[in-house]
mmCIF file of C-alpha atoms and ligand atoms in Angstrom:
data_model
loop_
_atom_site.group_PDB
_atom_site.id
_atom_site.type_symbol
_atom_site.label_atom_id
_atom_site.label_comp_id
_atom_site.label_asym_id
_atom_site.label_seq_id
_atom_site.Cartn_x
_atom_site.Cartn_y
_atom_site.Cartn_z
ATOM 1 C CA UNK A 1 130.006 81.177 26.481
ATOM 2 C CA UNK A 2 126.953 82.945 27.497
ATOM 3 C CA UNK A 3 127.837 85.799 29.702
ATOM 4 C CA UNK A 4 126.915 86.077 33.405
ATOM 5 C CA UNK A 5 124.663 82.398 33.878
ATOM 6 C CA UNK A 6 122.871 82.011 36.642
ATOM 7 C CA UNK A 7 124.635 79.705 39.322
ATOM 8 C CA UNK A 8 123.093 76.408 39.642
ATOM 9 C CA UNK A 9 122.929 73.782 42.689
ATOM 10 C CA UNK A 10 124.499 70.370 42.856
ATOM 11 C CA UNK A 11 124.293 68.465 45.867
ATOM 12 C CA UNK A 12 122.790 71.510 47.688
ATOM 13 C CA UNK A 13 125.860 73.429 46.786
ATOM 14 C CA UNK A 14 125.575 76.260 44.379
ATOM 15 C CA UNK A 15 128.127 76.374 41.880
ATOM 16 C CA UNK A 16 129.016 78.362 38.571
ATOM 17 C CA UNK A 17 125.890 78.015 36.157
ATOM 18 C CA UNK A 18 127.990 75.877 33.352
ATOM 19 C CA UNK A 19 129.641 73.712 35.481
ATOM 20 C CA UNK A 20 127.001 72.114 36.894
ATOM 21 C CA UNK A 21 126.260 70.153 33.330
ATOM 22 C CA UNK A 22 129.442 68.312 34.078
ATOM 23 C CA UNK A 23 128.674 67.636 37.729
ATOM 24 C CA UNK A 24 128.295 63.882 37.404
ATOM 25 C CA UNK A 25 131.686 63.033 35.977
ATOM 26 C CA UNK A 26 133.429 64.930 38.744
ATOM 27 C CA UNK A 27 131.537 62.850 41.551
ATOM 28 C CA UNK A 28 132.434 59.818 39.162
ATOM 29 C CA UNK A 29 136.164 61.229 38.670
ATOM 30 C CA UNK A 30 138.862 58.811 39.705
ATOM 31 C CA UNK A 31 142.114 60.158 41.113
ATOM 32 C CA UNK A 32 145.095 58.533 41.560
ATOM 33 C CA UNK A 33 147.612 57.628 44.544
ATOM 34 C CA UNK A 34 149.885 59.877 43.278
ATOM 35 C CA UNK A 35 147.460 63.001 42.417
ATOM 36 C CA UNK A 36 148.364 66.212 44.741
ATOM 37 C CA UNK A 37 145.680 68.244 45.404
ATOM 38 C CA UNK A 38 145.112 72.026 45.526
ATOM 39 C CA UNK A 39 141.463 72.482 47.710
ATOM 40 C CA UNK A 40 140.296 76.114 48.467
ATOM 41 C CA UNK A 41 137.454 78.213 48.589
ATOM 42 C CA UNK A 42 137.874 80.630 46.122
ATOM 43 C CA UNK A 43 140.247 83.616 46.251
ATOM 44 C CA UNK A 44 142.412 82.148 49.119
ATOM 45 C CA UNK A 45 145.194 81.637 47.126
ATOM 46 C CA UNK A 46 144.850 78.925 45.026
ATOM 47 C CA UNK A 47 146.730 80.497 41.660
ATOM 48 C CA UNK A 48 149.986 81.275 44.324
ATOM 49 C CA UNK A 49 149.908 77.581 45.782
ATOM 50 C CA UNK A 50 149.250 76.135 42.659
ATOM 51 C CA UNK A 51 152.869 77.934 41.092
ATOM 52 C CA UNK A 52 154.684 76.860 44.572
ATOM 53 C CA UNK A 53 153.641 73.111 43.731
ATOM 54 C CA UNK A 54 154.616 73.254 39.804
ATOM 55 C CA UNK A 55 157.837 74.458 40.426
ATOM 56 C CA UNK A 56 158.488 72.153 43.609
ATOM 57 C CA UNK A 57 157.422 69.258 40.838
ATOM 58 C CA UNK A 58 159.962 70.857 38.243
ATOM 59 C CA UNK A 59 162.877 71.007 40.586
ATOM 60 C CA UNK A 60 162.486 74.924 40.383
ATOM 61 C CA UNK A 61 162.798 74.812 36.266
ATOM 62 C CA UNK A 62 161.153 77.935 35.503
ATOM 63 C CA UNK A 63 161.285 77.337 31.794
ATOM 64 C CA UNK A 64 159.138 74.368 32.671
ATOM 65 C CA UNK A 65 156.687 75.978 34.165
ATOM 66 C CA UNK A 66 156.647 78.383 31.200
ATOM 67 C CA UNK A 67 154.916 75.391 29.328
ATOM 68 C CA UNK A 68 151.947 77.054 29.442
ATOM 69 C CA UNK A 69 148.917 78.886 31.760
ATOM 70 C CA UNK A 70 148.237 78.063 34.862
ATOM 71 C CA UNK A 71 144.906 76.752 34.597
ATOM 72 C CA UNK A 72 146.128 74.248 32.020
ATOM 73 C CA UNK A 73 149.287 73.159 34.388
ATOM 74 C CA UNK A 74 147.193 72.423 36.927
ATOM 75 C CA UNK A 75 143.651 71.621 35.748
ATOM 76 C CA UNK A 76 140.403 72.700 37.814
ATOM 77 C CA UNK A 77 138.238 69.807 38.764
ATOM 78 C CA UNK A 78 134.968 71.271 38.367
ATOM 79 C CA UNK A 79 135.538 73.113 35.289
ATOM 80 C CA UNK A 80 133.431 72.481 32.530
ATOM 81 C CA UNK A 81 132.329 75.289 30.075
ATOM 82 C CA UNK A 82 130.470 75.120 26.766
ATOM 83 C CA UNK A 83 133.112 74.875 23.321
ATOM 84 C CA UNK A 84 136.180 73.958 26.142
ATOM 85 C CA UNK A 85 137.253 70.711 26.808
ATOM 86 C CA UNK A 86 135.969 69.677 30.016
ATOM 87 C CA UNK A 87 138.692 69.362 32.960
ATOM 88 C CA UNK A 88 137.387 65.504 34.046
ATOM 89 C CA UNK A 89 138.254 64.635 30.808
ATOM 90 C CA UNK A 90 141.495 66.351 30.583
ATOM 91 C CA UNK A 91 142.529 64.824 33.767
ATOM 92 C CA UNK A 92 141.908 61.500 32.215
ATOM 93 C CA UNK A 93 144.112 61.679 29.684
ATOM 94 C CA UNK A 94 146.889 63.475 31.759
ATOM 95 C CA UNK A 95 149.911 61.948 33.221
ATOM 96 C CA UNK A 96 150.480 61.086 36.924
ATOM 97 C CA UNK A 97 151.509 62.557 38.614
ATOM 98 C CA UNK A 98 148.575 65.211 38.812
ATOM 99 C CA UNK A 99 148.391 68.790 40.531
ATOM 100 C CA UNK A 100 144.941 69.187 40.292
ATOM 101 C CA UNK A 101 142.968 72.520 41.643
ATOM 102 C CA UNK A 102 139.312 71.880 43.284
ATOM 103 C CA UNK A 103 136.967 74.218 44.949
ATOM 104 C CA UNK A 104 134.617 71.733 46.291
ATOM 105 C CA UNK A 105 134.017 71.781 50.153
ATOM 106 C CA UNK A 106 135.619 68.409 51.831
ATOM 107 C CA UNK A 107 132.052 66.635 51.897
ATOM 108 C CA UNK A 108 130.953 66.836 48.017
ATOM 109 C CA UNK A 109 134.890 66.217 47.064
ATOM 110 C CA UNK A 110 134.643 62.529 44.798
ATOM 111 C CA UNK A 111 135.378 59.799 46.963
ATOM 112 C CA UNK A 112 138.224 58.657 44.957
ATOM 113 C CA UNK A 113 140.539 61.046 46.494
ATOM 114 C CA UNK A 114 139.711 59.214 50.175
ATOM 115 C CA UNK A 115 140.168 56.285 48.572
ATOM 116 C CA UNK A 116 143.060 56.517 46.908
ATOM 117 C CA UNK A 117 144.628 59.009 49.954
ATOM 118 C CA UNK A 118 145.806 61.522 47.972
ATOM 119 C CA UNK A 119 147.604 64.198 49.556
ATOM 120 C CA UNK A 120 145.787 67.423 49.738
ATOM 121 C CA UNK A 121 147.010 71.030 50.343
ATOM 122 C CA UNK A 122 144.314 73.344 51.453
ATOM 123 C CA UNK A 123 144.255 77.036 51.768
ATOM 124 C CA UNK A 124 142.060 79.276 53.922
ATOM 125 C CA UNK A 125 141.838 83.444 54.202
ATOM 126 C CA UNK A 126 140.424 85.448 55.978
ATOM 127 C CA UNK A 127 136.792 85.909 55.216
ATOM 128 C CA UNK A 128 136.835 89.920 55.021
ATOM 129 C CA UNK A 129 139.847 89.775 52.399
ATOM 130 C CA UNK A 130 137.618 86.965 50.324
ATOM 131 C CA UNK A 131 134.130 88.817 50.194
ATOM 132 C CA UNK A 132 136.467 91.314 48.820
ATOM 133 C CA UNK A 133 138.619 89.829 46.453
ATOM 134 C CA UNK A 134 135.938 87.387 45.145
ATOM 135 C CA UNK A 135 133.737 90.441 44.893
ATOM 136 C CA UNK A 136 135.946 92.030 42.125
ATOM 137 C CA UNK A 137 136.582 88.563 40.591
ATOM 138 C CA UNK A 138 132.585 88.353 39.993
ATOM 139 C CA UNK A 139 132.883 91.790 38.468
ATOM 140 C CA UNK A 140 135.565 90.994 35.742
ATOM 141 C CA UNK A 141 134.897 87.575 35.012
ATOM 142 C CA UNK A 142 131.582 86.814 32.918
ATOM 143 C CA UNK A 143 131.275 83.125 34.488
ATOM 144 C CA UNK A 144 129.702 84.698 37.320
ATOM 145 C CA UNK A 145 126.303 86.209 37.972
ATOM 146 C CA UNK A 146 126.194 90.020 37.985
ATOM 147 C CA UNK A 147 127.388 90.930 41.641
ATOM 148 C CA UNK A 148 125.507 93.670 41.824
ATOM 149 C CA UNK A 149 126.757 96.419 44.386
ATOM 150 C CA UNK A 150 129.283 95.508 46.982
ATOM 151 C CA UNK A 151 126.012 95.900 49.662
ATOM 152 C CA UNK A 152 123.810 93.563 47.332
ATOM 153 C CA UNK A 153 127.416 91.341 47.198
ATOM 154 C CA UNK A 154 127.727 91.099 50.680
ATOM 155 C CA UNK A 155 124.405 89.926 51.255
ATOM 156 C CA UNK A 156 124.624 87.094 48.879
ATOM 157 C CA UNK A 157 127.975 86.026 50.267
ATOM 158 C CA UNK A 158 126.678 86.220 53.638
ATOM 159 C CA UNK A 159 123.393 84.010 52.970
ATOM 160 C CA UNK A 160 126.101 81.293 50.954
ATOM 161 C CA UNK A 161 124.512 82.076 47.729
ATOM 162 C CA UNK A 162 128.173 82.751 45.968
ATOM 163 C CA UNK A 163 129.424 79.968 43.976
ATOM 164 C CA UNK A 164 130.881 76.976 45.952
ATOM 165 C CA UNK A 165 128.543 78.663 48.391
ATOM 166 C CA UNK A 166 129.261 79.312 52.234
ATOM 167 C CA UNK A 167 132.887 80.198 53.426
ATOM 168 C CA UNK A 168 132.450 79.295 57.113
ATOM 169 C CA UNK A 169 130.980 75.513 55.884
ATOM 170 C CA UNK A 170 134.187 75.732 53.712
ATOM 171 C CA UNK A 171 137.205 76.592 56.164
ATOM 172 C CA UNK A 172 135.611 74.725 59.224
ATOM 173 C CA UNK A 173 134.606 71.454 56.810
ATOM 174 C CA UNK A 174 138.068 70.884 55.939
ATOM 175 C CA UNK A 175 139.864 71.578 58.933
ATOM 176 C CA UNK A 176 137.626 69.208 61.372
ATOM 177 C CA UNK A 177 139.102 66.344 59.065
ATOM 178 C CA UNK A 178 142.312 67.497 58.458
ATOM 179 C CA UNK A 179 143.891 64.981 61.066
ATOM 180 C CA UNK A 180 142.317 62.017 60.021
ATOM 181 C CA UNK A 181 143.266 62.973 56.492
ATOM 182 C CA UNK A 182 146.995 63.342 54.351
ATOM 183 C CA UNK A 183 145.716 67.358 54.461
ATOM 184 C CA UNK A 184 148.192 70.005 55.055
ATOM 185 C CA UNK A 185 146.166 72.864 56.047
ATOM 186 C CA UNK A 186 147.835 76.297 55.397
ATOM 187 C CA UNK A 187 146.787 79.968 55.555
ATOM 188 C CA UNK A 188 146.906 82.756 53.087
ATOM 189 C CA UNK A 189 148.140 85.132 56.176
ATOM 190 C CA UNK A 190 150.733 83.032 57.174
ATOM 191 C CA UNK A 191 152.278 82.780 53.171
ATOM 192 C CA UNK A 192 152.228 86.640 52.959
ATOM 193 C CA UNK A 193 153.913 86.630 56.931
ATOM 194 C CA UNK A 194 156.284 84.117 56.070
ATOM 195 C CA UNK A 195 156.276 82.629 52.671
ATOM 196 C CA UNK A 196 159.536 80.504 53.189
ATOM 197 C CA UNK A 197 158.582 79.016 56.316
ATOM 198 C CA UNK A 198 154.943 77.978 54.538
ATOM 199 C CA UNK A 199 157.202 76.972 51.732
ATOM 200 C CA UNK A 200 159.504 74.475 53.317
ATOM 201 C CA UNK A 201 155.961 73.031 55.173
ATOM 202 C CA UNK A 202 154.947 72.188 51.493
ATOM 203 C CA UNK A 203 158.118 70.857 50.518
ATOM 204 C CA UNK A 204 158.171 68.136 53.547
ATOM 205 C CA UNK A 205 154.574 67.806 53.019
ATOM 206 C CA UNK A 206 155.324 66.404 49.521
ATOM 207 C CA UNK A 207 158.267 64.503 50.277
ATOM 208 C CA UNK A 208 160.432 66.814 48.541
ATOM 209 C CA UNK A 209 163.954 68.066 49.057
ATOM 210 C CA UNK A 210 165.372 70.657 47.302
ATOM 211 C CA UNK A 211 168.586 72.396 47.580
ATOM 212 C CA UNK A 212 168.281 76.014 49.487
ATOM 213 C CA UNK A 213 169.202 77.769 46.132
ATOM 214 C CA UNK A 214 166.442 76.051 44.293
ATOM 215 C CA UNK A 215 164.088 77.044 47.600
ATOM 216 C CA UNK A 216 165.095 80.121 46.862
ATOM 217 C CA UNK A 217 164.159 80.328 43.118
ATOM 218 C CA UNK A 218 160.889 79.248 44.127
ATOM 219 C CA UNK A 219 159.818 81.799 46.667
ATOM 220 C CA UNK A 220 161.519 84.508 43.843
ATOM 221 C CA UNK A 221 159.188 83.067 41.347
ATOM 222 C CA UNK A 222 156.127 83.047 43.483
ATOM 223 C CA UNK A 223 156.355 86.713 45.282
ATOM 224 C CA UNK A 224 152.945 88.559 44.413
ATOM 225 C CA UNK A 225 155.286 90.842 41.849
ATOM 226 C CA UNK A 226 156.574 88.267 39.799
ATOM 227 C CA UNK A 227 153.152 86.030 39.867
ATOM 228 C CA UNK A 228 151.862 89.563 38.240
ATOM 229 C CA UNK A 229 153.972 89.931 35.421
ATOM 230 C CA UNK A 230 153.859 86.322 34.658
ATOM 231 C CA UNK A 231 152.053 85.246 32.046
ATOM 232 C CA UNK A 232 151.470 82.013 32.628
ATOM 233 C CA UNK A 233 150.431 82.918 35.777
ATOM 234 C CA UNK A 234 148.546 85.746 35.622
ATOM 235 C CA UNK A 235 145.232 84.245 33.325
ATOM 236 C CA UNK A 236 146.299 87.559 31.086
ATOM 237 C CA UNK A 237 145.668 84.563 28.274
ATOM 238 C CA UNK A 238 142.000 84.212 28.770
ATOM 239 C CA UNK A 239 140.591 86.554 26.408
ATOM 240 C CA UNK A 240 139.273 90.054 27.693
ATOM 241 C CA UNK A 241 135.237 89.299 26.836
ATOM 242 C CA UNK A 242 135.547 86.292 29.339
ATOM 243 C CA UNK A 243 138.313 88.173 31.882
ATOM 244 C CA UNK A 244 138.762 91.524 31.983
ATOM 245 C CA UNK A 245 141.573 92.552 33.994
ATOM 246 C CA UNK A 246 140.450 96.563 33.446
ATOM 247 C CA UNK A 247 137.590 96.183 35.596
ATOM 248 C CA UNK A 248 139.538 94.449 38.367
ATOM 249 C CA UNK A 249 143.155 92.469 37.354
ATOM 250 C CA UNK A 250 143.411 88.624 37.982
ATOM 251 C CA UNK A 251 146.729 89.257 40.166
ATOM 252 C CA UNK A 252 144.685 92.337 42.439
ATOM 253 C CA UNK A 253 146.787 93.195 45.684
ATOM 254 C CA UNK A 254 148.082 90.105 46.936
ATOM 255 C CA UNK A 255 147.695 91.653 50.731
ATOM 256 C CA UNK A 256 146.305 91.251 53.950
ATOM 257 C CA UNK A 257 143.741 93.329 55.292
ATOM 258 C CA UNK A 258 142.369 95.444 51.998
ATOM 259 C CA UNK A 259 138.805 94.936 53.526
ATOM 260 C CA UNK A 260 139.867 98.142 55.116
ATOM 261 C CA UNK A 261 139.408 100.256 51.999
ATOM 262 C CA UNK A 262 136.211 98.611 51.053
ATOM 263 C CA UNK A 263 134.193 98.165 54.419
ATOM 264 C CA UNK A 264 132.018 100.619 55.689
ATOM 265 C CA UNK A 265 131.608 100.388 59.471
ATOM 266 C CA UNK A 266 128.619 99.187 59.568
ATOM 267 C CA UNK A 267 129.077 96.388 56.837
ATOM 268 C CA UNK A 268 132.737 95.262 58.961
ATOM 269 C CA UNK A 269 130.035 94.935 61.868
ATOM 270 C CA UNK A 270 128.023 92.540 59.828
ATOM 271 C CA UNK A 271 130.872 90.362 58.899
ATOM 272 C CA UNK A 272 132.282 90.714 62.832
ATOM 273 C CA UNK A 273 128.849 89.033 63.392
ATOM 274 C CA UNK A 274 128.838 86.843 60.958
ATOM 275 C CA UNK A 275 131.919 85.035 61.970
ATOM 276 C CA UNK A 276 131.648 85.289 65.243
ATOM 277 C CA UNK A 277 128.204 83.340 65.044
ATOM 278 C CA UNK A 278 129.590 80.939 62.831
ATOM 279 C CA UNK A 279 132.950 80.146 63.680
ATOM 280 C CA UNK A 280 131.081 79.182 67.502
ATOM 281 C CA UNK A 281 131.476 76.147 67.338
ATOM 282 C CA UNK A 282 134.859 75.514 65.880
ATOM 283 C CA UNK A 283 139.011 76.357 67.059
ATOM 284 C CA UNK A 284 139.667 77.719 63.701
ATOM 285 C CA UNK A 285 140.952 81.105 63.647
ATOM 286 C CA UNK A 286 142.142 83.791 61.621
ATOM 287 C CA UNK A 287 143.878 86.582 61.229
ATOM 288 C CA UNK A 288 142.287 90.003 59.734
ATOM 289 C CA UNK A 289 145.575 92.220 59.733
ATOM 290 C CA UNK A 290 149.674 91.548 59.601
HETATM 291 P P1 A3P B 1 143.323 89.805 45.949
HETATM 292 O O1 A3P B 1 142.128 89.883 45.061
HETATM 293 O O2 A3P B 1 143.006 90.136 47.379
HETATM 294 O O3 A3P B 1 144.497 90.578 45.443
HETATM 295 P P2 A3P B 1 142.805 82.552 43.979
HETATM 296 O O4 A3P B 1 144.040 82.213 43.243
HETATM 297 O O5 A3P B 1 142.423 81.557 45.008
HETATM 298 O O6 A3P B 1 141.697 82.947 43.067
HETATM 299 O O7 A3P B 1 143.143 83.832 44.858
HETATM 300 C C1 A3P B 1 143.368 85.090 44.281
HETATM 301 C C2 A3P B 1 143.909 86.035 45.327
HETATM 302 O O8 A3P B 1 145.260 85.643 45.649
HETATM 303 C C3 A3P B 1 143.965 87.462 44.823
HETATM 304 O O9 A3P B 1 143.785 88.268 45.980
HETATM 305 C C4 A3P B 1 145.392 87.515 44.286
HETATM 306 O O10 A3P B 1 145.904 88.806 44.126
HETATM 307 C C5 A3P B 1 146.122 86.741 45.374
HETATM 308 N N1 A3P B 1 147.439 86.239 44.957
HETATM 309 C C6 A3P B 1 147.754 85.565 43.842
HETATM 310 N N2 A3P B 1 149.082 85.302 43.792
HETATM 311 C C7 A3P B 1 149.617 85.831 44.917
HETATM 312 C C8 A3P B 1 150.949 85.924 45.448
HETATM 313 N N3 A3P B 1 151.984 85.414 44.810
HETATM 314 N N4 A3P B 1 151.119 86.553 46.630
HETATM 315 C C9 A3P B 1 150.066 87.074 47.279
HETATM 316 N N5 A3P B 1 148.798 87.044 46.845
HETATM 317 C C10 A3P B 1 148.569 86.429 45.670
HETATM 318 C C1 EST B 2 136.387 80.042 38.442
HETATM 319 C C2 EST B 2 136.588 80.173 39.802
HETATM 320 C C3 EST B 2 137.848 80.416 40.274
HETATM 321 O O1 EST B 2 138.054 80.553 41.593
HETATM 322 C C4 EST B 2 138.919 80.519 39.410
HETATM 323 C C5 EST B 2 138.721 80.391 38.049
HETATM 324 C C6 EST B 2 139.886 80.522 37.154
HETATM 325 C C7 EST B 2 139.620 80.027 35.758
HETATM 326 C C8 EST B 2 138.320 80.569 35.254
HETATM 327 C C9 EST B 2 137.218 79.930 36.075
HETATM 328 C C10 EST B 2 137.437 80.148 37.546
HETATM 329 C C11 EST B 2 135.858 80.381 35.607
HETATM 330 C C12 EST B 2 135.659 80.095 34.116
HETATM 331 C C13 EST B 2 136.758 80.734 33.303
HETATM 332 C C14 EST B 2 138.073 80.232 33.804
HETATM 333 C C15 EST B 2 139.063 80.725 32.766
HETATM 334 C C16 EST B 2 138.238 80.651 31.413
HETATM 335 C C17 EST B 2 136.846 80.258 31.848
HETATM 336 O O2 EST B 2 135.846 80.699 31.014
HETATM 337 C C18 EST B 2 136.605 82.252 33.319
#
């Protein structure tokens, strides 16, 4: 793969440079009744919600979900990179039922989905701990453009020039058609706050009922600690040219509120701005602290 490409636009939305070859079959891609869906922007805990769901699926078998890396249990929708085998395609050939990851905001997701009314999980953070996190996920994985400094970062994130571009359009896109939708719509803040209570949500979301020691396997499985060391969870299997997890690890802090250490006042003012101009005109709120 050529390192750091240029993002690209599809549908007015900018998204990782390669990916945007395959954009055509993902508008085209046909999901099935009985596909679940993970929908975030990015770093609002996708990888953690994505482990919950596997191991709700596998009755808590953890040697099941040892079957192999996250990104292959639970495929990315938009992913398509040069010498891979693109996700659509994957999908295609892959047995229902589906846990499939997307980044797409709720207007641009394929049709299909509607159609078929799958049932979708989606996950929003913060927007402080996200410039953040995805700021040191541009820096140690080559699929991105160069982020530059965290000023020159901040900037771009701010204008919705980051891939799957603006957060605000992202959070407040989903969550006006959450009712009409099968959309449980969870936050990252609440997980770390509570993560059984978020768990059991997913678990009558799904139609599952597991025993309480099985529930309790899960959240064991899925604590930021043990999502570290995993291996299958942890993309420590992507090799170091395309990840490297010296400049910034996969599995960073798993907390609330580390835009403290990276803020400066005056950039925390920006962002207060920023969100309080955009979220306006929605009842969507967040938390910035536990
Ligand atoms: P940080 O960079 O703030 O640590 P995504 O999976 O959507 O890319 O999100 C990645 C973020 O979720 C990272 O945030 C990562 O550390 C955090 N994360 C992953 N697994 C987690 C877990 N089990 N508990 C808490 N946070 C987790
Ligand atoms: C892109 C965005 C995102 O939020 C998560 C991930 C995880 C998997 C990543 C992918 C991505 C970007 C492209 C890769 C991929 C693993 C290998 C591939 O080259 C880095």
């Amino acid at each position: 793969m050529v390192n750091r490409p240029p993002i690209k636009l599809v549908s007015g939305m900018p998204i990782l440079g390669p990916f945007a070859e395959n954009w055509e079959n993902v508008q085209r891609f046909q999901a099935r009744e009985e596909d679940l869906l993970i929908a975030t922007y990015p770093k609002s805990g996708t990888t953690w919600m994505s482990e919950v769901l596997d191991l709700m699926l596998h009755n808590g078998d953890v040697a099941k979900t040892q079957r192999g890396a996250i990104y292959e249990r639970v495929p990315f929708l938009e992913y398509a990179v040069p010498g891979m085998r693109i996700c659509t395609e994957i999908l295609n050939s892959s047995e229902s039922p589906r846990l499939i990851k997307s980044h797409l905001p709720a207007h641009l997701l394929p049709s299909s989905f509607w159609e078929k009314k799958c049932k979708i999980i989606y996950i929003a953070r913060n927007v402080k701990d996200v410039l953040v996190s995805y700021y040191h996920f541009y820096r140690m994985a080559v699929v991105h453009p160069d982020p530059g400094t965290f000023e020159e970062y901040l900037q771009t994130f701010i204008e919705g020039k980051v891939a799957f571009g603006s957060w605000s359009d992202h959070v407040k896109g989903w969550w006006k058609i959450r009712q009409q939708k099968d959309i449980l719509y969870l936050f990252y803040e609440d997980m770390l706050q509570d993560q059984e209570r978020e768990i059991r949500k997913v678990m009558k979301f799904i139609g599952k009922d597991l025993p309480e020691d099985v529930l309790e396997k899960i959240i064991q499985r899925t604590t930021f600690k043990t999502m570290k060391e995993n291996h299958m969870a942890n993309y420590s299997t992507i090799p170091s040219s395309v990840m490297d997890h010296t400049i910034s690890p996969f599995m960073r802090k798993g907390i609330c509120g580390d835009w403290k250490n990276q803020l400066t006042v005056a950039q925390n003012e920006l962002l207060d701005e920023y969100y309080k101009r955009e979220m306006s005109d929605t009842d969507l709120i967040f938390r910035f602290e536990d």
